[in-house]
């Protein structure tokens, strides 16, 4: 770390053969934390950016802002993996083009794949050609059952499960590395793992608030970061789909659920930020916002009153079925979505119209 030996120096650094952006090395104490930050990164990761970590308010004015890099629009397939858009010179018949447009290629990680919506999305990707699937979930029992069902329906695909808490950064990194080894590559990430919390805001305890944020928002980020590093290493690009919610768009009624609403709004902001940063790697990042779906999250007689209120405000007067998210998932994971980046698709039967 040459930079640590000089004061107030901006220069391009090379760390173990990796290209590193210019860094402000204002003083030695800051260099220590920078060094640690670098050492913790995956040594195979190709680009690392050193950030000045201000230790005092006055240091804020010594920063140089890191700058985002955008894609190269002239590169075929830029912003569009996987796979690249159908060119003019492809396939023979209209029927083949229709199939190719929505074909899903490669392998996927689906977090929360043991759950109702994650399972329906897993099936949809496999129906459209997915070769390998790794489910990340905490619920080993349900996951084992779902893997068995999927294996019997899709005997040609490699389908596996890893028990992992998406809020645990180390576990996520290890699970992603293992997945890349087992499946050979990771081309698609669906982040469905999530939890609800219906609570009056005045009663919310800090640890309950933190758990919802950690699972729904931070967990999604940790999975996306680990998978993006893998996709960048592969140099294949990829598609990431997060599950946000109607709760990211407006406040639900009648149930109070402030932590959930904030966590899902965070997911939408996360998606836009990652879509902007990672397009240059051919990674598209989008979200789907389901309305009230017929899953375990909305079951039970204690929810009868709420369900009636939800239905009274829904133009279609019904809940969504888990498979009704499939179209949006396949669209975003296939070449049909090759120019969709940083978007959110509402799938709510019109719930948010009123
Ligand atoms: N059901 C709805 O009406 C609805 C509406 C909008 C958004 N969503 C969102 O869709 C996603 C899936 O919901 P669902 O209805 O299928 O619920 P679900 O409970 O059936 O599925 C959630 C899955 O996530 C897993 N999970 C929870 N915490 C985890 C963790 N820390 N690490 C790994 N896995 C974890 C659970 O074990 C479960 O299998 C959630 O993010 C939810 O917030 C659901
Ligand atoms: O149980 C309530 C939740 O399902 C939530 O309101 C729903 O996920 C809509 O975002």
CSV table of C-alpha atoms and ligand atoms in Angstrom, one decimal:
chain,number,residue,atom,x,y,z
A,1,UNK,CA,0.0,0.0,0.0
A,2,UNK,CA,2.2,2.8,-1.3
A,3,UNK,CA,-0.4,5.4,-0.6
A,4,UNK,CA,0.0,5.0,3.1
A,5,UNK,CA,3.5,6.4,3.0
A,6,UNK,CA,2.6,9.8,1.7
A,7,UNK,CA,0.3,12.6,2.8
A,8,UNK,CA,-2.5,14.3,0.8
A,9,UNK,CA,-1.6,12.3,-2.3
A,10,UNK,CA,-4.0,11.4,-5.0
A,11,UNK,CA,-2.7,8.6,-7.2
A,12,UNK,CA,-3.7,5.5,-9.0
A,13,UNK,CA,-2.8,2.5,-6.8
A,14,UNK,CA,-2.3,-1.1,-7.8
A,15,UNK,CA,-3.1,-3.6,-5.1
A,16,UNK,CA,-1.9,-7.2,-5.7
A,17,UNK,CA,-2.3,-6.7,-9.5
A,18,UNK,CA,-5.8,-5.2,-9.2
A,19,UNK,CA,-6.6,-1.8,-10.6
A,20,UNK,CA,-7.6,0.6,-7.9
A,21,UNK,CA,-9.1,4.0,-8.4
A,22,UNK,CA,-7.4,7.2,-7.1
A,23,UNK,CA,-7.4,7.6,-3.4
A,24,UNK,CA,-6.9,10.5,-1.0
A,25,UNK,CA,-4.4,9.4,1.6
A,26,UNK,CA,-4.8,12.3,4.0
A,27,UNK,CA,-3.1,10.7,7.0
A,28,UNK,CA,-1.7,7.4,8.3
A,29,UNK,CA,-4.5,6.6,10.7
A,30,UNK,CA,-7.0,6.6,7.9
A,31,UNK,CA,-4.7,4.4,5.8
A,32,UNK,CA,-4.9,1.7,8.4
A,33,UNK,CA,-8.7,1.3,8.0
A,34,UNK,CA,-8.4,1.6,4.3
A,35,UNK,CA,-5.8,-1.2,4.3
A,36,UNK,CA,-8.1,-3.4,6.3
A,37,UNK,CA,-11.0,-2.6,4.0
A,38,UNK,CA,-8.9,-3.7,1.0
A,39,UNK,CA,-7.7,-6.9,2.7
A,40,UNK,CA,-11.2,-8.0,3.4
A,41,UNK,CA,-12.2,-8.0,-0.2
A,42,UNK,CA,-12.2,-11.1,-2.3
A,43,UNK,CA,-8.7,-11.3,-3.7
A,44,UNK,CA,-10.1,-12.5,-7.0
A,45,UNK,CA,-12.4,-9.5,-7.4
A,46,UNK,CA,-11.0,-7.4,-10.2
A,47,UNK,CA,-11.7,-3.9,-9.3
A,48,UNK,CA,-11.5,-2.4,-5.9
A,49,UNK,CA,-12.2,1.2,-5.0
A,50,UNK,CA,-10.5,2.8,-2.1
A,51,UNK,CA,-12.7,5.2,-0.2
A,52,UNK,CA,-11.5,7.9,2.0
A,53,UNK,CA,-13.1,7.3,5.4
A,54,UNK,CA,-13.6,10.7,7.1
A,55,UNK,CA,-12.7,10.5,10.8
A,56,UNK,CA,-13.5,14.1,11.5
A,57,UNK,CA,-16.1,16.6,10.2
A,58,UNK,CA,-13.4,18.7,8.6
A,59,UNK,CA,-12.2,15.7,6.6
A,60,UNK,CA,-15.4,15.8,4.6
A,61,UNK,CA,-14.0,18.5,2.4
A,62,UNK,CA,-10.9,16.4,1.7
A,63,UNK,CA,-12.9,13.7,0.0
A,64,UNK,CA,-13.0,12.9,-3.7
A,65,UNK,CA,-16.3,11.3,-4.6
A,66,UNK,CA,-16.0,7.9,-6.3
A,67,UNK,CA,-17.6,8.0,-9.7
A,68,UNK,CA,-20.0,5.5,-11.2
A,69,UNK,CA,-19.0,4.0,-14.5
A,70,UNK,CA,-21.7,3.4,-17.2
A,71,UNK,CA,-22.0,0.7,-19.8
A,72,UNK,CA,-20.5,0.8,-23.3
A,73,UNK,CA,-23.6,1.2,-25.4
A,74,UNK,CA,-21.8,0.0,-28.5
A,75,UNK,CA,-20.9,-3.4,-27.1
A,76,UNK,CA,-23.4,-6.0,-28.3
A,77,UNK,CA,-25.4,-7.2,-25.4
A,78,UNK,CA,-24.5,-4.3,-23.2
A,79,UNK,CA,-27.1,-3.8,-20.5
A,80,UNK,CA,-28.8,-7.0,-21.7
A,81,UNK,CA,-27.4,-10.2,-20.3
A,82,UNK,CA,-28.6,-12.9,-20.1
A,83,UNK,CA,-29.0,-13.6,-22.9
A,84,UNK,CA,-28.5,-10.8,-25.6
A,85,UNK,CA,-31.5,-9.5,-27.5
A,86,UNK,CA,-32.8,-11.3,-30.5
A,87,UNK,CA,-31.1,-9.8,-33.5
A,88,UNK,CA,-32.7,-9.4,-36.9
A,89,UNK,CA,-30.9,-12.5,-38.1
A,90,UNK,CA,-32.4,-15.0,-35.9
A,91,UNK,CA,-34.4,-17.8,-35.6
A,92,UNK,CA,-36.2,-19.2,-38.4
A,93,UNK,CA,-39.9,-19.2,-37.6
A,94,UNK,CA,-42.1,-16.8,-35.7
A,95,UNK,CA,-42.9,-19.7,-33.2
A,96,UNK,CA,-39.2,-20.2,-32.6
A,97,UNK,CA,-38.7,-16.5,-32.0
A,98,UNK,CA,-41.5,-16.4,-29.6
A,99,UNK,CA,-40.0,-19.2,-27.6
A,100,UNK,CA,-36.5,-17.7,-27.8
A,101,UNK,CA,-37.8,-14.4,-26.5
A,102,UNK,CA,-38.9,-15.8,-23.2
A,103,UNK,CA,-36.3,-18.6,-22.9
A,104,UNK,CA,-34.5,-18.7,-19.5
A,105,UNK,CA,-30.9,-19.8,-19.7
A,106,UNK,CA,-28.2,-20.7,-17.2
A,107,UNK,CA,-28.6,-21.1,-13.4
A,108,UNK,CA,-30.4,-19.2,-10.7
A,109,UNK,CA,-30.2,-18.5,-7.0
A,110,UNK,CA,-33.6,-18.0,-5.5
A,111,UNK,CA,-33.7,-16.7,-1.9
A,112,UNK,CA,-36.9,-17.6,0.0
A,113,UNK,CA,-37.4,-20.3,-2.6
A,114,UNK,CA,-39.0,-22.6,0.0
A,115,UNK,CA,-41.8,-20.0,0.4
A,116,UNK,CA,-45.0,-19.7,-1.6
A,117,UNK,CA,-44.0,-17.0,-4.0
A,118,UNK,CA,-40.4,-18.1,-4.3
A,119,UNK,CA,-41.5,-21.7,-5.1
A,120,UNK,CA,-43.9,-20.5,-7.8
A,121,UNK,CA,-41.1,-18.4,-9.3
A,122,UNK,CA,-38.7,-21.3,-9.2
A,123,UNK,CA,-41.2,-23.5,-11.2
A,124,UNK,CA,-41.7,-20.7,-13.7
A,125,UNK,CA,-38.0,-20.3,-14.4
A,126,UNK,CA,-37.6,-24.1,-14.8
A,127,UNK,CA,-40.5,-24.3,-17.1
A,128,UNK,CA,-38.8,-21.7,-19.3
A,129,UNK,CA,-35.5,-23.6,-19.5
A,130,UNK,CA,-33.5,-22.9,-16.3
A,131,UNK,CA,-30.7,-25.5,-16.0
A,132,UNK,CA,-29.7,-25.2,-12.4
A,133,UNK,CA,-31.4,-23.9,-9.3
A,134,UNK,CA,-30.0,-23.2,-5.8
A,135,UNK,CA,-32.6,-22.3,-3.1
A,136,UNK,CA,-31.3,-20.1,-0.2
A,137,UNK,CA,-33.8,-20.4,2.7
A,138,UNK,CA,-33.9,-20.8,6.5
A,139,UNK,CA,-36.7,-23.3,6.4
A,140,UNK,CA,-34.9,-26.6,5.6
A,141,UNK,CA,-38.0,-28.8,6.0
A,142,UNK,CA,-40.2,-26.9,3.5
A,143,UNK,CA,-37.2,-26.5,1.2
A,144,UNK,CA,-36.5,-30.2,1.1
A,145,UNK,CA,-40.2,-30.9,0.2
A,146,UNK,CA,-40.1,-28.2,-2.5
A,147,UNK,CA,-36.8,-29.5,-4.0
A,148,UNK,CA,-38.3,-33.0,-4.2
A,149,UNK,CA,-41.4,-31.7,-6.0
A,150,UNK,CA,-39.3,-29.7,-8.5
A,151,UNK,CA,-36.9,-32.6,-9.1
A,152,UNK,CA,-39.8,-34.9,-10.0
A,153,UNK,CA,-41.2,-32.3,-12.4
A,154,UNK,CA,-37.9,-31.2,-13.9
A,155,UNK,CA,-35.6,-34.3,-13.9
A,156,UNK,CA,-33.2,-32.7,-16.3
A,157,UNK,CA,-32.3,-29.7,-14.0
A,158,UNK,CA,-29.9,-29.6,-11.1
A,159,UNK,CA,-31.8,-28.4,-8.1
A,160,UNK,CA,-30.2,-27.9,-4.7
A,161,UNK,CA,-30.9,-26.2,-1.4
A,162,UNK,CA,-28.6,-24.4,1.1
A,163,UNK,CA,-29.8,-23.4,4.5
A,164,UNK,CA,-28.7,-19.8,4.8
A,165,UNK,CA,-29.8,-16.7,6.6
A,166,UNK,CA,-29.7,-13.9,4.0
A,167,UNK,CA,-28.9,-11.4,6.8
A,168,UNK,CA,-25.7,-13.2,7.6
A,169,UNK,CA,-23.0,-11.7,5.2
A,170,UNK,CA,-20.4,-14.5,5.8
A,171,UNK,CA,-23.0,-17.3,5.3
A,172,UNK,CA,-24.3,-15.6,2.1
A,173,UNK,CA,-20.8,-15.2,0.7
A,174,UNK,CA,-20.0,-18.9,1.4
A,175,UNK,CA,-23.3,-20.1,0.0
A,176,UNK,CA,-22.7,-18.1,-3.2
A,177,UNK,CA,-19.2,-19.5,-3.6
A,178,UNK,CA,-20.6,-23.0,-3.1
A,179,UNK,CA,-23.4,-22.4,-5.6
A,180,UNK,CA,-20.9,-21.3,-8.3
A,181,UNK,CA,-18.9,-24.5,-7.7
A,182,UNK,CA,-21.9,-26.8,-7.8
A,183,UNK,CA,-23.8,-25.2,-10.7
A,184,UNK,CA,-20.9,-23.8,-12.6
A,185,UNK,CA,-22.2,-20.3,-12.9
A,186,UNK,CA,-24.9,-17.9,-11.5
A,187,UNK,CA,-26.8,-16.1,-14.1
A,188,UNK,CA,-30.0,-15.1,-12.3
A,189,UNK,CA,-30.8,-14.0,-8.8
A,190,UNK,CA,-34.3,-13.7,-7.4
A,191,UNK,CA,-34.6,-12.2,-3.9
A,192,UNK,CA,-37.8,-13.5,-2.4
A,193,UNK,CA,-36.7,-14.1,1.2
A,194,UNK,CA,-38.6,-11.8,3.4
A,195,UNK,CA,-40.7,-11.5,6.6
A,196,UNK,CA,-43.7,-9.4,7.6
A,197,UNK,CA,-44.3,-7.5,10.8
A,198,UNK,CA,-47.6,-6.0,11.6
A,199,UNK,CA,-47.2,-3.8,14.6
A,200,UNK,CA,-48.3,-0.4,15.9
A,201,UNK,CA,-45.3,2.0,15.4
A,202,UNK,CA,-45.5,3.1,19.1
A,203,UNK,CA,-45.0,-0.5,20.3
A,204,UNK,CA,-42.2,-1.4,17.9
A,205,UNK,CA,-39.0,-2.6,19.7
A,206,UNK,CA,-35.7,-1.8,18.2
A,207,UNK,CA,-34.7,-5.4,17.7
A,208,UNK,CA,-38.0,-6.1,15.8
A,209,UNK,CA,-37.4,-3.1,13.6
A,210,UNK,CA,-33.8,-4.2,12.9
A,211,UNK,CA,-34.7,-7.8,12.1
A,212,UNK,CA,-37.2,-6.7,9.4
A,213,UNK,CA,-34.6,-4.3,7.9
A,214,UNK,CA,-31.9,-6.9,8.1
A,215,UNK,CA,-33.8,-9.6,6.4
A,216,UNK,CA,-35.9,-7.7,3.8
A,217,UNK,CA,-33.4,-4.9,2.8
A,218,UNK,CA,-29.9,-5.7,4.0
A,219,UNK,CA,-30.3,-9.4,3.2
A,220,UNK,CA,-31.2,-8.5,-0.4
A,221,UNK,CA,-28.2,-6.3,-0.7
A,222,UNK,CA,-25.9,-8.9,0.7
A,223,UNK,CA,-27.1,-11.6,-1.7
A,224,UNK,CA,-26.9,-9.1,-4.6
A,225,UNK,CA,-23.4,-8.0,-3.8
A,226,UNK,CA,-22.1,-11.6,-3.4
A,227,UNK,CA,-23.8,-12.7,-6.6
A,228,UNK,CA,-22.7,-9.6,-8.5
A,229,UNK,CA,-19.1,-10.3,-7.6
A,230,UNK,CA,-19.5,-13.8,-9.0
A,231,UNK,CA,-21.2,-12.5,-12.2
A,232,UNK,CA,-18.4,-10.0,-12.7
A,233,UNK,CA,-15.8,-12.7,-12.2
A,234,UNK,CA,-17.7,-14.9,-14.8
A,235,UNK,CA,-17.9,-11.8,-17.1
A,236,UNK,CA,-21.3,-13.0,-18.2
A,237,UNK,CA,-23.7,-10.4,-16.9
A,238,UNK,CA,-26.9,-11.5,-15.3
A,239,UNK,CA,-30.4,-10.6,-14.2
A,240,UNK,CA,-31.5,-9.8,-10.6
A,241,UNK,CA,-35.1,-9.5,-9.5
A,242,UNK,CA,-36.1,-8.3,-6.1
A,243,UNK,CA,-39.5,-8.7,-4.5
A,244,UNK,CA,-40.6,-5.3,-3.2
A,245,UNK,CA,-44.3,-4.8,-2.4
A,246,UNK,CA,-47.3,-2.5,-2.8
A,247,UNK,CA,-46.2,-1.5,0.7
A,248,UNK,CA,-43.2,0.2,-1.0
A,249,UNK,CA,-45.7,2.4,-3.0
A,250,UNK,CA,-48.2,3.4,-0.3
A,251,UNK,CA,-49.3,2.7,3.2
A,252,UNK,CA,-51.4,-0.5,3.7
A,253,UNK,CA,-54.8,-0.3,5.4
A,254,UNK,CA,-55.9,-1.5,7.9
A,255,UNK,CA,-52.8,-3.2,9.3
A,256,UNK,CA,-50.0,-1.0,10.6
A,257,UNK,CA,-46.6,-2.3,9.4
A,258,UNK,CA,-44.1,0.6,9.4
A,259,UNK,CA,-40.9,-1.5,9.5
A,260,UNK,CA,-42.1,-3.7,6.5
A,261,UNK,CA,-43.1,-0.6,4.5
A,262,UNK,CA,-39.8,1.1,5.1
A,263,UNK,CA,-37.9,-2.2,4.3
A,264,UNK,CA,-39.7,-2.6,1.0
A,265,UNK,CA,-39.2,1.1,0.1
A,266,UNK,CA,-35.5,0.4,0.8
A,267,UNK,CA,-35.6,-2.5,-1.6
A,268,UNK,CA,-36.9,-0.3,-4.4
A,269,UNK,CA,-34.2,2.3,-3.8
A,270,UNK,CA,-31.6,-0.5,-3.6
A,271,UNK,CA,-32.8,-1.8,-7.0
A,272,UNK,CA,-32.4,1.6,-8.7
A,273,UNK,CA,-28.9,2.1,-7.2
A,274,UNK,CA,-27.6,-1.3,-8.2
A,275,UNK,CA,-29.2,-1.0,-11.7
A,276,UNK,CA,-27.3,2.2,-12.2
A,277,UNK,CA,-24.0,0.8,-10.9
A,278,UNK,CA,-24.0,-2.6,-12.4
A,279,UNK,CA,-25.4,-2.0,-15.9
A,280,UNK,CA,-21.8,-1.7,-17.2
A,281,UNK,CA,-21.2,-5.3,-16.1
A,282,UNK,CA,-24.3,-6.5,-18.1
A,283,UNK,CA,-26.2,-7.0,-14.9
A,284,UNK,CA,-29.8,-5.8,-15.0
A,285,UNK,CA,-31.6,-5.2,-11.6
A,286,UNK,CA,-35.3,-4.8,-11.3
A,287,UNK,CA,-38.1,-5.5,-8.8
A,288,UNK,CA,-41.7,-6.8,-8.7
A,289,UNK,CA,-44.2,-5.3,-6.3
A,290,UNK,CA,-46.9,-7.9,-5.5
A,291,UNK,CA,-50.2,-6.9,-4.0
A,292,UNK,CA,-52.1,-9.1,-1.6
A,293,UNK,CA,-51.2,-12.7,-2.7
A,294,UNK,CA,-52.8,-15.9,-1.5
A,295,UNK,CA,-49.9,-17.1,0.6
A,296,UNK,CA,-49.2,-18.0,4.2
A,297,UNK,CA,-48.5,-14.3,5.0
A,298,UNK,CA,-52.1,-13.5,4.4
A,299,UNK,CA,-53.8,-16.6,5.9
A,300,UNK,CA,-55.7,-17.2,9.1
A,301,UNK,CA,-59.0,-16.2,10.6
A,302,UNK,CA,-57.3,-13.3,12.5
A,303,UNK,CA,-56.8,-11.7,9.1
A,304,UNK,CA,-60.4,-12.1,7.9
A,305,UNK,CA,-61.4,-8.5,8.6
A,306,UNK,CA,-58.2,-7.2,6.9
A,307,UNK,CA,-58.7,-9.4,3.9
A,308,UNK,CA,-62.3,-8.1,3.4
A,309,UNK,CA,-61.0,-4.5,3.5
A,310,UNK,CA,-58.2,-5.3,1.0
A,311,UNK,CA,-60.8,-6.9,-1.3
A,312,UNK,CA,-63.2,-4.0,-1.0
A,313,UNK,CA,-60.4,-1.8,-2.4
A,314,UNK,CA,-59.3,-4.1,-5.2
A,315,UNK,CA,-61.0,-3.5,-8.6
A,316,UNK,CA,-60.6,-7.3,-9.4
A,317,UNK,CA,-62.0,-8.2,-5.9
A,318,UNK,CA,-59.6,-11.0,-5.3
A,319,UNK,CA,-56.2,-11.9,-4.0
A,320,UNK,CA,-53.4,-12.8,-6.4
A,321,UNK,CA,-52.3,-16.4,-6.9
A,322,UNK,CA,-48.6,-17.1,-6.5
A,323,UNK,CA,-48.2,-18.2,-10.1
A,324,UNK,CA,-49.5,-14.8,-11.2
A,325,UNK,CA,-46.1,-13.3,-10.5
A,326,UNK,CA,-44.5,-15.8,-12.9
A,327,UNK,CA,-45.0,-13.7,-16.1
A,328,UNK,CA,-43.2,-10.7,-14.6
A,329,UNK,CA,-40.4,-13.0,-13.2
A,330,UNK,CA,-39.8,-14.7,-16.6
A,331,UNK,CA,-40.0,-11.3,-18.4
A,332,UNK,CA,-37.3,-9.9,-16.2
A,333,UNK,CA,-35.1,-13.0,-16.3
A,334,UNK,CA,-35.2,-13.6,-20.0
A,335,UNK,CA,-34.2,-11.7,-23.1
A,336,UNK,CA,-37.7,-10.3,-23.3
A,337,UNK,CA,-36.6,-7.9,-20.6
A,338,UNK,CA,-33.2,-7.0,-22.2
A,339,UNK,CA,-33.8,-3.3,-22.0
A,340,UNK,CA,-35.7,-3.3,-18.6
A,341,UNK,CA,-33.3,-2.0,-15.9
A,342,UNK,CA,-34.0,-0.3,-12.6
A,343,UNK,CA,-37.8,-0.8,-13.1
A,344,UNK,CA,-40.5,-2.0,-10.7
A,345,UNK,CA,-43.5,-4.0,-12.0
A,346,UNK,CA,-46.6,-3.7,-9.9
A,347,UNK,CA,-48.6,-7.0,-9.9
A,348,UNK,CA,-51.5,-6.2,-7.7
A,349,UNK,CA,-54.7,-6.5,-9.6
A,350,UNK,CA,-55.1,-2.7,-9.4
A,351,UNK,CA,-54.9,-2.6,-5.5
A,352,UNK,CA,-52.9,0.6,-5.6
A,353,UNK,CA,-55.4,2.4,-7.9
A,354,UNK,CA,-57.5,3.5,-4.9
B,1,LIG,N1,-47.7,-12.6,0.1
B,1,LIG,C1,-47.9,-11.4,-0.2
B,1,LIG,O1,-49.0,-10.9,-0.3
B,1,LIG,C2,-46.7,-10.5,-0.5
B,1,LIG,C3,-47.0,-9.2,-1.0
B,1,LIG,C4,-45.9,-8.4,-1.3
B,1,LIG,C5,-44.6,-8.8,-1.1
B,1,LIG,N2,-44.4,-10.1,-0.6
B,1,LIG,C6,-43.0,-10.5,-0.5
B,1,LIG,O2,-42.8,-11.7,-1.2
B,1,LIG,C7,-41.8,-12.4,-0.6
B,1,LIG,C8,-42.2,-13.9,-0.4
B,1,LIG,O3,-43.4,-13.9,0.4
B,1,LIG,P1,-44.3,-15.2,0.5
B,1,LIG,O4,-45.7,-14.7,0.6
B,1,LIG,O5,-43.9,-16.2,-0.4
B,1,LIG,O6,-44.0,-15.6,2.0
B,1,LIG,P2,-43.3,-17.0,2.6
B,1,LIG,O7,-43.2,-16.8,4.0
B,1,LIG,O8,-44.1,-18.1,2.0
B,1,LIG,O9,-41.9,-17.0,1.9
B,1,LIG,C9,-40.8,-16.3,2.5
B,1,LIG,C10,-39.6,-17.2,2.5
B,1,LIG,O10,-38.5,-16.5,3.0
B,1,LIG,C11,-37.8,-17.3,3.9
B,1,LIG,N3,-37.0,-16.5,4.8
B,1,LIG,C12,-37.4,-15.7,5.7
B,1,LIG,N4,-36.4,-15.1,6.4
B,1,LIG,C13,-35.3,-15.6,5.8
B,1,LIG,C14,-33.9,-15.4,6.0
B,1,LIG,N5,-33.5,-14.5,7.0
B,1,LIG,N6,-33.0,-16.0,5.2
B,1,LIG,C15,-33.4,-16.9,4.3
B,1,LIG,N7,-34.7,-17.1,4.0
B,1,LIG,C16,-35.6,-16.5,4.8
B,1,LIG,C17,-38.9,-18.1,4.6
B,1,LIG,O11,-38.3,-19.3,5.3
B,1,LIG,C18,-39.8,-18.4,3.5
B,1,LIG,O12,-39.5,-19.6,2.9
B,1,LIG,C19,-41.5,-11.7,0.7
B,1,LIG,O13,-40.3,-10.9,0.6
B,1,LIG,C20,-42.7,-10.9,1.0
B,1,LIG,O14,-42.4,-9.7,1.7
B,1,LIG,C21,-45.4,-10.9,-0.3
B,2,LIG,O1,-49.7,-9.8,6.1
B,2,LIG,C1,-49.6,-8.5,5.4
B,2,LIG,C2,-48.6,-8.6,4.4
B,2,LIG,O2,-48.8,-9.6,3.5
B,2,LIG,C3,-48.4,-7.3,3.6
B,2,LIG,O3,-49.4,-6.4,3.9
B,2,LIG,C4,-48.4,-7.6,2.1
B,2,LIG,O4,-47.3,-8.3,1.9
B,2,LIG,C5,-48.5,-6.4,1.2
B,2,LIG,O5,-47.3,-5.8,1.1
